[in-house]
């Protein structure tokens, strides 16, 4: 119930194409859903995030779609660029009396070919 | 403004040894969390500290411990190292335990190799 399941494991997209990464969760207590981007040798960097009372959030070329009833959310990268090649992690936060933990998916390695 | 600073960047230890990893949060951030990232996996939550008190603990053995100092910096200690402890250890800081409007900022991590 603590898991966040992410797919696909890897993705190859042509420059200018749309990259789509999907995540699913079970725990309805999750209250915040961020996406992180990680380059080799670096820590994850927050890309975009959404709360469960919102169905879509767009920031530049990045859009999160959130389906609360299906317990699924996805990241869309429009006009994908070679510089977007990185590993992407969806996550969910679980806040309780004991603090707040980020629960990460296993990651998607995106390669954008030029 | 400096980001989250972790030291050392790389470390090689022998099985059974002890290791201490250090983290300096972003100025003004009072919460520090530690994560373990095994190669090819997402980060896993180890600890969260806020105002020098432990606020959360993940599913890690008692060999893992941490503390937060009055200046909000933090140490992660791992005793009796096992080969399976080889990973990238990430520190994340935030203004509040829940992340706040800006979420969590991660450092670049400490790459620990246990041989």
Coordinates of C-alpha atoms in Angstrom, one line a residue, chain B:
Chain B
X1 CA 22.7 30.9 -2.4
X2 CA 24.3 27.5 -1.8
X3 CA 22.2 24.5 -2.3
X4 CA 22.2 21.3 -0.1
X5 CA 25.8 20.4 0.5
X6 CA 26.8 16.8 1.2
X7 CA 30.2 15.4 2.2
X8 CA 32.1 13.4 1.3
X9 CA 31.1 12.9 -2.4
X10 CA 32.5 9.4 -2.6
X11 CA 33.6 6.9 0.0
X12 CA 34.9 3.4 0.0
X13 CA 34.6 1.3 3.2
X14 CA 35.2 -2.3 4.2
X15 CA 32.4 -4.6 5.5
X16 CA 31.9 -4.2 9.2
X17 CA 33.2 -0.6 9.4
X18 CA 31.3 2.4 10.4
X19 CA 30.6 5.5 8.2
X20 CA 29.4 9.0 8.9
X21 CA 27.8 11.1 6.2
X22 CA 27.2 14.8 6.5
X23 CA 24.7 17.3 5.1
X24 CA 24.3 21.0 5.3
X25 CA 20.8 22.2 4.4
X26 CA 19.8 25.3 2.5
X27 CA 20.0 28.4 4.7
X28 CA 16.7 28.8 6.4
X29 CA 15.6 25.2 6.0
X30 CA 14.9 23.5 9.3
X31 CA 14.0 20.0 8.0
X32 CA 16.5 17.4 6.8
X33 CA 15.6 14.0 5.4
X34 CA 17.9 11.2 4.3
X35 CA 17.3 8.8 1.4
X36 CA 19.1 5.7 0.1
X37 CA 19.2 5.2 -3.6
X38 CA 20.4 1.8 -4.8
X39 CA 21.6 1.8 -8.4
X40 CA 18.7 1.6 -10.8
X41 CA 16.0 2.3 -8.1
X42 CA 14.2 5.2 -6.7
X43 CA 15.3 6.8 -3.5
X44 CA 14.1 5.2 -0.2
X45 CA 13.3 7.2 2.9
X46 CA 15.5 6.6 5.9
X47 CA 15.0 9.5 8.3
X48 CA 13.4 12.9 8.7
X49 CA 14.6 15.4 11.3
X50 CA 13.0 18.8 12.1
X51 CA 14.2 21.2 14.7
X52 CA 16.7 18.6 15.9
X53 CA 14.1 16.0 16.6
X54 CA 13.5 12.8 14.7
X55 CA 10.1 13.1 12.9
X56 CA 10.1 10.0 10.8
X57 CA 11.9 6.7 10.2
X58 CA 11.8 4.4 7.2
X59 CA 12.1 0.7 7.2
X60 CA 15.9 0.5 7.9
X61 CA 17.7 -1.5 10.5
X62 CA 19.0 0.0 13.8
X63 CA 22.5 0.1 12.2
X64 CA 21.3 3.3 10.7
X65 CA 21.1 6.4 12.9
X66 CA 21.1 10.1 12.4
X67 CA 21.0 13.4 14.2
X68 CA 20.5 17.0 13.5
X69 CA 22.6 19.8 15.1
X70 CA 21.5 23.3 16.3
X71 CA 22.6 24.8 13.0
X72 CA 20.3 22.3 11.3
X73 CA 23.1 20.4 9.6
X74 CA 22.8 16.6 9.9
X75 CA 24.8 13.4 10.1
X76 CA 23.8 9.9 9.0
X77 CA 25.7 7.1 10.7
X78 CA 25.8 3.5 9.5
X79 CA 27.4 0.8 11.7
X80 CA 28.5 -2.7 10.8
X81 CA 28.5 -2.0 7.1
X82 CA 27.2 -4.6 4.7
X83 CA 27.8 -5.0 1.0
X84 CA 24.1 -4.2 0.5
X85 CA 24.6 -0.7 2.0
X86 CA 26.5 0.3 -1.2
X87 CA 24.3 3.1 -2.6
X88 CA 24.0 6.8 -3.2
X89 CA 22.9 8.5 0.0
X90 CA 20.9 11.6 -0.5
X91 CA 20.1 14.4 1.8
X92 CA 17.0 16.6 1.2
X93 CA 16.2 19.8 3.0
X94 CA 13.0 21.8 3.3
X95 CA 11.6 24.7 5.3
X96 CA 9.1 22.5 7.0
X97 CA 8.6 18.8 7.4
X98 CA 5.8 18.7 4.8
X99 CA 8.0 20.3 2.2
X100 CA 6.0 23.6 2.0
X101 CA 5.4 25.4 -1.3
X102 CA 8.9 24.6 -2.7
X103 CA 9.1 21.0 -1.7
X104 CA 12.3 19.2 -1.0
X105 CA 15.7 20.2 -2.4
X106 CA 18.2 17.3 -2.7
X107 CA 21.9 17.4 -2.6
X108 CA 24.1 15.5 -5.1
X109 CA 24.6 12.7 -2.6
X110 CA 27.4 10.6 -1.2
X111 CA 28.3 7.6 -3.2
X112 CA 29.2 4.8 -0.7
X113 CA 30.9 1.7 -1.8
X114 CA 31.3 -1.2 0.7
X115 CA 33.9 -3.8 -0.3

